[in-house]
Amino acid sequence: MAISLTPKEQEICDLLTKVVDRIQAKQPNEPRLVLRIAGGWVRDKLLGLESHDVDIAIDNMSGYDLAQHVNAYLKDTGHSVRTIAKISQNPERSKHLETATTSVLGLLVDFVNLRSETYNSDSRIPQIEFGTPLEDALRRDITINALFYNIETRQVEDFTGKGIDDLKNGLVRTPLEPFKTFSDDPLRVLRVLRFASRFDYAIEAQTSEAIKRSEIKSDLDAKISRERVGVELEKMAAGPHPLLSIQMILEFGLYENIFLAPPKDQWLGEQQLAGDYRVSESLTKSVLEILDSANGSAGPSIVAAMPASLFAAGDPQLRRSLVIASYLYPYYGLEVREKKKVVPVSHVVVRDGLKLSNHDIDTTVALHALAPMISQTAKCCLDNTMARMDLGLHVRYAGHRWCMATVFAAAVELVGGADFGAVTKKYTAYIDRILAEGLQEAYALKHIVDGKQAAKILGIRPGPAIRDVLDRVMKWQLEHPAGTPDDCEEFIRNEIAPQFSK
């Protein structure tokens, strides 16, 4: 397997070789510096993929020192120079191993020395020392991420002896004995799953057996921060094979470890799905089936019926949000009490178990909650029993997520055993009706007569009472799409004002 460099990569490799030449000329009695591109860039290039993740591994100099040499060379040869960002992830354990990031010829490059790692039993943070290429390769999570590209020889180096073969054979395994590897750093379990699902590779037998062991699951809970779990899960959800990701999570019995929930004895509500974690797989499958249904399909499609201005099936963020909500669906209908509030369990899992954003919390909770309401409204649209006003209020309640929530609601019905054609017919009728009534952006509709003007007409001060007035104004607007502000003011005088004069 050979690597073909782009012109920019060739230019950077040539420049780094000249930097090494200059360093060698200044210290001719010292061993020549050897630079290698490490990890994911090598893997992706061998797979014929583009990669902008360039990590330069250095054999006998810190990353920060080399970055300074590179910047000095760039300056001396008339190139623009960028600030060097010094990185020291754990000063107490690696203070002499400073790494650096800077821009080289317009490409962001990380500089890091080759290293060895030593772990103790109670932490996944290792003691780091300068290492050899073999030690650096063996410390990595999986063999296909442990390859190097030697900038001097322009050759791929496989110090584990397994990386290239595993890349050819589509296999994910750890460079060292997997149980010890995962005990040292249980986050590697999630990285194994992520890369196996990303490339649709098999997981090597010994590696699989180690993942299943209860000790590793306990270490995953004890040693790994929830932020790191969330980062890996998020990458799986946003990856090319999110269905395979959740299938692997379920296969290895890791659902409760990853989607960490409050203790079950604190759960409130109907526990209809509690423990049925497989629904996360079937719902993810249905969501993806709906999103992909418009591709090359001559028949009706829920996605194709959506307004293009509000919904793009290929939007990776939209797809990711739907997948995360699907992963969390086993917690649908369950709540916990927090001080004086009752919140969905899925809210707590996304917030505390995965440490994802408020946007992810709100979207997941909304998709779960809106599904039954949208299902009922869609049935009314199919039966032609939904008034325009009620449909408009429905869209306003669903908000800007109504298109995404429609896909989710349809997928929930498919999981319940509904026929795909019948579901498609039902939800396209719902979308068609919303578009026919011009209600696709009803959630953003402003009151044709605002609160201040309504209060003036009614002869009252603006306050809490005006909220009910504005609700009635909105209903009037939805019933009278051609109505003018003057018409609405007349409605307020004739229908609402008498109630305030009593």
Coordinates of C-alpha atoms in Angstrom, one line a residue:
M1 CA 0.0 0.0 0.0
A2 CA 1.5 3.3 -1.0
I3 CA 0.7 6.9 -0.2
S4 CA 0.2 9.6 -2.9
L5 CA 0.9 13.1 -1.6
T6 CA -1.1 16.1 -2.7
P7 CA 1.0 19.0 -4.0
K8 CA 0.5 20.8 -0.6
E9 CA 1.5 17.7 1.3
Q10 CA 4.6 17.3 -0.9
E11 CA 5.5 20.9 -0.3
I12 CA 5.2 20.5 3.5
C13 CA 7.3 17.3 3.5
D14 CA 10.0 19.0 1.4
L15 CA 10.0 22.0 3.8
L16 CA 10.3 19.8 6.9
T17 CA 13.2 17.9 5.3
K18 CA 15.0 21.2 4.7
V19 CA 14.3 22.1 8.4
V20 CA 15.9 18.9 9.5
D21 CA 18.9 19.5 7.1
R22 CA 19.4 22.9 8.8
I23 CA 19.2 21.5 12.3
Q24 CA 21.7 18.8 11.3
A25 CA 24.1 21.3 9.9
K26 CA 24.1 23.2 13.2
Q27 CA 24.8 20.0 15.2
P28 CA 26.7 17.6 12.9
N29 CA 27.7 15.3 15.7
E30 CA 24.2 14.6 16.9
P31 CA 21.9 11.9 15.4
R32 CA 19.8 13.2 12.5
L33 CA 16.3 14.1 13.5
V34 CA 13.6 11.7 12.1
L35 CA 10.2 13.1 11.4
R36 CA 7.1 11.0 10.7
I37 CA 3.5 11.8 10.0
A38 CA 1.5 9.7 12.5
G39 CA -1.9 8.1 13.0
G40 CA -5.1 9.0 11.2
W41 CA -3.5 10.8 8.3
V42 CA -1.6 7.7 7.3
R43 CA -4.6 5.5 7.7
D44 CA -6.8 7.8 5.6
K45 CA -4.3 8.3 2.8
L46 CA -3.8 4.5 2.5
L47 CA -7.6 4.2 2.2
G48 CA -7.6 6.9 -0.6
L49 CA -9.3 9.4 1.6
E50 CA -8.4 13.1 2.0
S51 CA -7.0 14.1 5.4
H52 CA -6.2 17.4 6.9
D53 CA -5.2 16.0 10.3
V54 CA -1.4 16.2 10.1
D55 CA 0.5 15.1 13.2
I56 CA 4.3 15.2 13.0
A57 CA 6.0 12.7 15.4
I58 CA 9.6 13.6 16.3
D59 CA 12.1 11.2 17.6
N60 CA 14.4 13.3 19.9
M61 CA 13.0 16.8 20.3
S62 CA 9.9 18.3 21.8
G63 CA 7.1 19.4 19.5
Y64 CA 7.4 23.0 20.6
D65 CA 11.1 23.1 19.9
L66 CA 10.6 21.7 16.4
A67 CA 7.8 24.2 15.7
Q68 CA 10.1 27.0 16.6
H69 CA 12.7 25.7 14.1
V70 CA 10.0 25.4 11.4
N71 CA 8.8 29.0 12.0
A72 CA 12.4 30.3 11.9
Y73 CA 13.0 28.5 8.6
L74 CA 9.7 29.9 7.2
K75 CA 10.6 33.4 8.2
D76 CA 14.1 33.2 6.7
T77 CA 12.7 31.9 3.4
G78 CA 10.1 34.6 3.1
H79 CA 7.0 32.7 4.1
S80 CA 4.3 33.9 6.4
V81 CA 4.6 32.7 10.0
R82 CA 1.8 31.9 12.4
T83 CA 1.8 31.9 16.2
I84 CA 2.7 28.6 17.8
A85 CA 0.2 27.3 20.3
K86 CA 2.0 25.4 23.1
I87 CA 0.1 22.4 24.5
S88 CA 0.8 20.7 27.8
Q89 CA -2.1 18.4 28.6
N90 CA -0.8 17.3 32.0
P91 CA 2.1 19.4 33.2
E92 CA 2.7 17.2 36.2
R93 CA 3.1 14.1 34.2
S94 CA 4.7 15.4 31.0
K95 CA 6.1 18.8 31.6
H96 CA 9.2 18.1 29.5
L97 CA 7.1 16.9 26.5
E98 CA 5.7 20.1 25.2
T99 CA 3.6 19.7 22.0
A100 CA 2.7 22.5 19.6
T101 CA 0.2 23.5 16.9
T102 CA 0.8 26.0 14.2
S103 CA 0.0 26.7 10.5
V104 CA 2.6 25.5 8.0
L105 CA 2.0 26.8 4.4
G106 CA -1.7 27.2 5.2
L107 CA -2.2 23.8 6.8
L108 CA -2.7 23.3 10.5
V109 CA 0.0 20.9 11.8
D110 CA 0.6 19.4 15.3
F111 CA 4.1 18.6 16.4
V112 CA 4.6 16.0 19.1
N113 CA 7.5 13.8 20.2
L114 CA 7.4 10.0 20.1
R115 CA 6.3 8.8 23.5
S116 CA 5.9 5.9 25.8
E117 CA 3.1 5.7 28.4
T118 CA 2.9 4.0 31.8
Y119 CA -0.4 3.7 33.6
N120 CA -1.4 3.1 37.3
S121 CA -4.5 1.3 38.2
D122 CA -6.7 4.2 39.3
S123 CA -6.4 6.6 36.3
R124 CA -6.5 6.6 32.6
I125 CA -3.9 9.5 32.6
P126 CA -0.5 8.0 31.9
Q127 CA 3.0 8.9 32.9
I128 CA 4.6 10.0 29.6
E129 CA 8.2 9.8 28.6
F130 CA 10.2 10.2 25.3
G131 CA 9.7 6.9 23.4
T132 CA 10.8 4.9 20.4
P133 CA 8.7 4.5 17.2
L134 CA 7.8 1.1 18.4
E135 CA 6.7 2.3 21.9
D136 CA 4.7 5.1 20.3
A137 CA 3.0 2.7 18.0
L138 CA 2.2 0.2 20.7
R139 CA 0.6 2.9 23.0
R140 CA -2.0 3.7 20.4
D141 CA -5.6 2.6 20.5
I142 CA -5.8 0.4 17.4
T143 CA -3.3 -0.9 14.9
I144 CA -4.7 1.0 11.9
N145 CA -4.1 4.2 13.8
A146 CA -0.5 3.2 14.7
L147 CA 1.0 3.6 11.2
F148 CA 3.7 6.2 10.4
Y149 CA 4.8 7.9 7.2
N150 CA 8.6 8.6 7.3
I151 CA 9.2 12.0 5.8
E152 CA 12.8 11.2 5.1
T153 CA 12.3 7.9 3.3
R154 CA 8.7 8.6 2.1
Q155 CA 7.8 5.2 3.2
V156 CA 4.9 3.8 5.4
E157 CA 6.2 2.2 8.6
D158 CA 4.2 -0.4 10.5
F159 CA 6.0 -1.0 13.8
T160 CA 3.2 -3.2 15.2
G161 CA 3.5 -5.5 12.2
K162 CA -0.3 -5.7 11.9
G163 CA -1.6 -2.3 10.9
I164 CA -1.3 -2.6 7.1
D165 CA -2.7 -6.1 7.1
D166 CA -5.6 -5.0 9.3
L167 CA -6.3 -2.1 7.0
K168 CA -6.4 -4.5 4.0
N169 CA -8.6 -7.0 5.8
G170 CA -10.9 -4.6 7.4
L171 CA -10.1 -5.5 11.0
V172 CA -9.9 -3.5 14.2
R173 CA -7.6 -4.6 17.0
T174 CA -5.4 -3.2 19.7
P175 CA -1.7 -3.2 19.2
L176 CA -1.1 -4.9 22.6
E177 CA -3.1 -7.4 24.6
P178 CA -6.6 -5.9 24.6
F179 CA -7.7 -6.5 28.2
K180 CA -4.6 -4.7 29.5
T181 CA -5.0 -2.0 26.9
F182 CA -8.6 -1.3 27.9
S183 CA -7.8 -1.5 31.7
D184 CA -5.2 1.2 31.2
D185 CA -7.5 3.4 29.3
P186 CA -11.2 2.3 28.9
L187 CA -11.9 5.1 26.5
R188 CA -10.2 2.9 23.9
V189 CA -13.2 0.7 24.1
L190 CA -15.4 3.5 22.6
R191 CA -12.7 4.3 20.1
V192 CA -12.6 0.7 18.9
L193 CA -16.4 0.8 18.4
R194 CA -16.2 4.2 16.7
F195 CA -13.6 3.2 14.2
A196 CA -15.1 -0.2 13.5
S197 CA -18.4 1.4 12.7
R198 CA -16.9 4.3 10.8
F199 CA -15.1 2.0 8.4
D200 CA -17.5 -0.9 8.7
Y201 CA -14.7 -3.1 9.9
A202 CA -14.9 -6.3 12.0
I203 CA -13.5 -6.3 15.6
E204 CA -10.8 -8.9 16.2
A205 CA -12.0 -11.8 18.4
Q206 CA -9.7 -11.2 21.4
T207 CA -10.5 -7.5 21.3
S208 CA -14.2 -8.3 21.3
E209 CA -13.9 -10.7 24.2
A210 CA -12.1 -8.1 26.3
I211 CA -14.8 -5.5 25.6
K212 CA -17.4 -7.8 27.0
R213 CA -15.7 -8.3 30.3
S214 CA -17.4 -6.8 33.4
E215 CA -14.2 -5.4 34.7
I216 CA -13.8 -3.3 31.6
K217 CA -17.3 -1.9 31.9
S218 CA -16.6 -1.1 35.5
D219 CA -13.4 0.7 34.5
L220 CA -15.3 2.6 31.8
D221 CA -17.7 3.9 34.5
A222 CA -15.0 4.7 37.0
K223 CA -12.2 6.1 34.9
I224 CA -13.7 8.0 32.0
S225 CA -15.2 11.4 32.3
R226 CA -18.7 11.8 30.9
E227 CA -17.5 14.5 28.6
R228 CA -15.1 12.0 26.9
V229 CA -17.9 9.5 26.6
G230 CA -20.1 12.1 25.0
V231 CA -17.4 13.1 22.5
E232 CA -17.0 9.6 21.3
L233 CA -20.8 8.9 21.2
E234 CA -21.3 12.2 19.2
K235 CA -18.8 11.1 16.6
M236 CA -20.5 7.8 16.2
A237 CA -23.9 9.5 15.8
A238 CA -22.4 11.9 13.2
G239 CA -20.4 9.2 11.5
P240 CA -21.2 7.4 8.2
H241 CA -22.7 4.3 9.9
P242 CA -24.7 5.4 13.0
L243 CA -26.9 2.2 12.9
L244 CA -23.8 0.0 13.1
S245 CA -22.6 2.1 16.0
I246 CA -25.7 1.5 18.1
Q247 CA -25.7 -2.2 17.1
M248 CA -22.2 -2.6 18.4
I249 CA -23.1 -0.7 21.6
L250 CA -26.0 -3.1 22.2
E251 CA -24.0 -6.2 21.1
F252 CA -21.3 -5.5 23.8
G253 CA -23.9 -4.6 26.5
L254 CA -22.6 -1.1 26.8
Y255 CA -25.9 0.8 26.5
E256 CA -26.2 1.6 30.2
N257 CA -22.5 2.5 30.5
I258 CA -22.7 5.0 27.7
F259 CA -26.2 6.4 28.1
L260 CA -25.8 6.7 31.9
A261 CA -29.2 7.3 33.5
P262 CA -30.2 8.1 37.1
P263 CA -30.9 5.0 39.2
K264 CA -34.0 3.2 38.2
D265 CA -35.6 3.5 41.6
Q266 CA -35.8 7.2 40.9
W267 CA -37.7 6.9 37.7
L268 CA -41.3 8.2 37.4
G269 CA -43.9 7.6 34.7
E270 CA -44.9 4.7 32.6
Q271 CA -41.9 2.5 32.2
Q272 CA -43.1 1.0 28.9
L273 CA -39.7 0.9 27.2
A274 CA -37.5 0.6 30.3
G275 CA -34.8 -2.0 29.6
D276 CA -35.8 -2.5 26.0
Y277 CA -32.7 -0.9 24.7
R278 CA -33.1 -2.6 21.3
V279 CA -35.7 0.0 20.4
S280 CA -32.7 2.4 19.9
E281 CA -31.5 0.2 17.1
S282 CA -34.9 -0.3 15.3
L283 CA -35.7 3.4 15.6
T284 CA -32.3 4.5 14.2
K285 CA -32.8 2.1 11.3
S286 CA -36.3 3.6 10.6
V287 CA -35.1 7.2 10.8
L288 CA -32.3 6.4 8.3
E289 CA -34.7 4.6 6.1
I290 CA -36.9 7.6 5.9
L291 CA -34.0 10.0 5.3
D292 CA -32.7 7.9 2.5
S293 CA -36.1 7.2 1.0
A294 CA -35.9 10.1 -1.4
N295 CA -32.7 8.8 -3.0
G296 CA -33.6 7.2 -6.3
S297 CA -37.2 6.6 -5.3
A298 CA -39.9 7.2 -7.9
G299 CA -42.7 6.9 -5.3
P300 CA -43.9 9.3 -2.6
S301 CA -41.4 10.2 0.1
I302 CA -41.9 12.0 3.4
V303 CA -38.5 13.7 2.9
A304 CA -39.4 14.8 -0.7
A305 CA -42.6 16.3 0.5
M306 CA -40.8 18.6 3.0
P307 CA -40.3 22.3 2.2
A308 CA -36.8 22.5 0.9
S309 CA -36.3 25.9 2.7
L310 CA -36.8 24.2 6.1
F311 CA -35.5 20.7 5.7
A312 CA -32.5 19.2 4.0
A313 CA -32.2 15.4 4.4
G314 CA -28.5 15.6 3.7
D315 CA -27.8 18.1 6.5
P316 CA -25.3 16.2 8.8
Q317 CA -26.5 18.2 11.9
L318 CA -30.1 17.3 11.3
R319 CA -29.2 13.6 10.8
R320 CA -27.0 13.6 13.9
S321 CA -29.8 15.1 16.0
L322 CA -32.3 12.5 14.8
V323 CA -29.9 9.7 15.5
I324 CA -29.1 10.9 19.1
A325 CA -32.9 11.2 19.8
S326 CA -33.3 7.6 18.4
Y327 CA -30.4 6.3 20.6
L328 CA -32.2 7.8 23.7
Y329 CA -35.7 6.6 22.9
P330 CA -35.6 3.7 25.4
Y331 CA -36.0 6.3 28.0
Y332 CA -39.1 7.8 26.4
G333 CA -41.9 8.4 28.9
L334 CA -39.7 8.2 32.0
E335 CA -39.1 11.1 34.3
V336 CA -37.1 11.9 37.4
R337 CA -37.7 14.6 40.1
E338 CA -35.0 17.2 40.5
K339 CA -35.7 19.5 43.4
K340 CA -39.1 21.0 42.6
K341 CA -39.1 20.0 38.9
V342 CA -39.9 16.8 37.1
V343 CA -37.7 16.3 34.0
P344 CA -37.4 13.5 31.4
V345 CA -34.8 10.9 32.0
S346 CA -33.5 11.5 28.5
H347 CA -32.9 15.2 29.5
V348 CA -30.7 14.0 32.4
V349 CA -28.8 11.4 30.2
V350 CA -27.9 14.0 27.5
R351 CA -27.0 16.6 30.1
D352 CA -25.1 14.6 32.7
G353 CA -24.5 11.2 31.1
L354 CA -23.1 12.5 27.8
K355 CA -22.5 16.2 28.7
L356 CA -23.8 17.3 25.3
S357 CA -25.1 20.8 24.5
N358 CA -28.3 22.4 25.6
H359 CA -29.4 22.2 21.9
D360 CA -29.0 18.5 22.1
I361 CA -31.0 18.3 25.3
D362 CA -33.8 20.5 23.9
T363 CA -33.9 18.7 20.6
T364 CA -34.0 15.2 22.0
V365 CA -36.7 16.0 24.6
A366 CA -38.8 17.8 21.9
L367 CA -38.6 15.0 19.4
H368 CA -39.7 12.5 22.0
A369 CA -42.5 14.6 23.2
L370 CA -43.8 15.7 19.8
A371 CA -44.0 12.3 18.2
P372 CA -47.5 11.2 19.5
M373 CA -49.0 14.7 18.9
I374 CA -47.7 14.8 15.3
S375 CA -49.0 11.3 14.8
Q376 CA -52.5 12.3 15.8
T377 CA -52.5 15.5 13.8
A378 CA -51.2 13.7 10.7
K379 CA -54.1 11.2 11.0
C380 CA -56.6 14.1 11.2
C381 CA -55.0 15.6 8.1
L382 CA -55.2 12.3 6.3
D383 CA -58.9 12.1 7.3
N384 CA -59.4 15.8 6.3
T385 CA -60.8 16.6 9.8
M386 CA -58.3 19.2 10.8
A387 CA -59.3 22.9 10.8
R388 CA -56.7 25.4 9.6
M389 CA -56.6 27.2 12.9
D390 CA -55.9 24.0 14.8
L391 CA -53.2 23.0 12.3
G392 CA -51.6 26.4 12.6
L393 CA -51.6 26.2 16.4
H394 CA -50.1 22.8 16.1
V395 CA -47.2 24.0 14.0
R396 CA -46.7 26.9 16.4
Y397 CA -46.4 24.5 19.3
A398 CA -44.1 22.1 17.4
G399 CA -41.9 25.1 16.5
H400 CA -39.0 25.2 14.1
R401 CA -38.3 21.5 14.6
W402 CA -41.6 20.4 13.1
C403 CA -40.1 18.9 10.0
M404 CA -37.4 17.0 11.9
A405 CA -40.1 15.9 14.4
T406 CA -42.2 14.6 11.5
V407 CA -39.5 12.3 10.4
F408 CA -39.1 11.1 14.0
A409 CA -42.8 10.5 14.5
A410 CA -43.0 8.5 11.3
A411 CA -40.1 6.4 12.4
V412 CA -41.7 5.7 15.7
E413 CA -44.8 4.4 13.9
L414 CA -42.6 2.1 11.7
V415 CA -41.0 0.7 14.9
G416 CA -44.5 0.0 16.1
G417 CA -45.1 -2.2 13.1
A418 CA -46.9 0.2 10.7
D419 CA -46.6 -0.4 7.0
F420 CA -44.0 1.9 5.3
G421 CA -46.4 2.8 2.5
A422 CA -49.2 3.7 4.9
V423 CA -46.9 5.8 7.1
T424 CA -45.6 7.6 4.0
K425 CA -49.1 8.3 2.8
K426 CA -50.2 9.6 6.3
Y427 CA -47.3 11.9 6.8
T428 CA -47.1 13.3 3.3
A429 CA -50.8 14.2 3.7
Y430 CA -49.9 16.1 6.9
I431 CA -47.0 17.9 5.2
D432 CA -49.0 18.7 2.1
R433 CA -51.8 20.1 4.1
I434 CA -49.4 22.4 6.1
L435 CA -47.9 23.6 2.8
A436 CA -51.3 24.1 1.1
E437 CA -52.4 26.3 4.0
G438 CA -49.2 28.2 4.0
L439 CA -48.5 27.3 7.6
Q440 CA -44.9 25.9 7.2
E441 CA -43.6 28.9 9.2
A442 CA -46.5 29.5 11.4
Y443 CA -44.2 29.1 14.4
A444 CA -42.7 32.5 13.4
L445 CA -45.9 34.2 12.7
K446 CA -46.2 37.6 14.5
H447 CA -49.5 38.9 15.9
I448 CA -51.2 41.2 13.3
V449 CA -52.2 43.4 16.2
D450 CA -49.6 43.5 19.0
G451 CA -50.1 43.6 22.7
K452 CA -49.7 47.3 23.1
Q453 CA -52.2 48.1 20.4
A454 CA -54.7 45.5 21.7
A455 CA -54.4 47.0 25.2
K456 CA -55.1 50.5 23.8
I457 CA -58.2 49.3 22.0
L458 CA -59.5 47.5 25.2
G459 CA -58.6 50.5 27.4
I460 CA -56.4 48.4 29.7
R461 CA -52.8 48.4 30.8
P462 CA -50.5 45.9 29.2
G463 CA -50.1 43.0 31.6
P464 CA -50.9 39.3 32.2
A465 CA -54.4 39.6 30.9
I466 CA -53.2 40.6 27.4
R467 CA -51.7 37.2 26.9
D468 CA -55.1 35.6 26.6
V469 CA -56.1 38.4 24.2
L470 CA -53.1 37.7 22.0
D471 CA -53.9 34.0 22.0
R472 CA -57.4 34.9 20.6
V473 CA -55.8 37.3 18.1
M474 CA -53.6 34.5 16.8
K475 CA -56.5 32.1 16.5
W476 CA -58.4 34.8 14.5
Q477 CA -55.4 35.3 12.2
L478 CA -55.1 31.6 11.5
E479 CA -58.9 31.4 10.8
H480 CA -58.7 34.5 8.5
P481 CA -55.4 34.3 6.6
A482 CA -56.5 37.2 4.3
G483 CA -57.5 39.4 7.3
T484 CA -56.0 42.9 7.7
P485 CA -54.9 44.7 10.9
D486 CA -58.1 46.8 10.6
D487 CA -60.2 43.6 10.4
C488 CA -58.5 42.2 13.5
E489 CA -58.9 45.4 15.5
E490 CA -62.6 45.3 14.6
F491 CA -62.7 41.7 15.9
I492 CA -61.1 42.8 19.2
R493 CA -63.7 45.6 19.6
N494 CA -66.7 43.4 18.8
E495 CA -65.7 40.1 20.3
I496 CA -63.2 40.7 23.1
A497 CA -63.9 44.2 24.3
P498 CA -67.4 43.4 25.7
Q499 CA -65.9 40.9 28.1
F500 CA -63.7 43.6 29.6
S501 CA -66.6 46.1 30.0
K502 CA -68.5 43.7 32.3

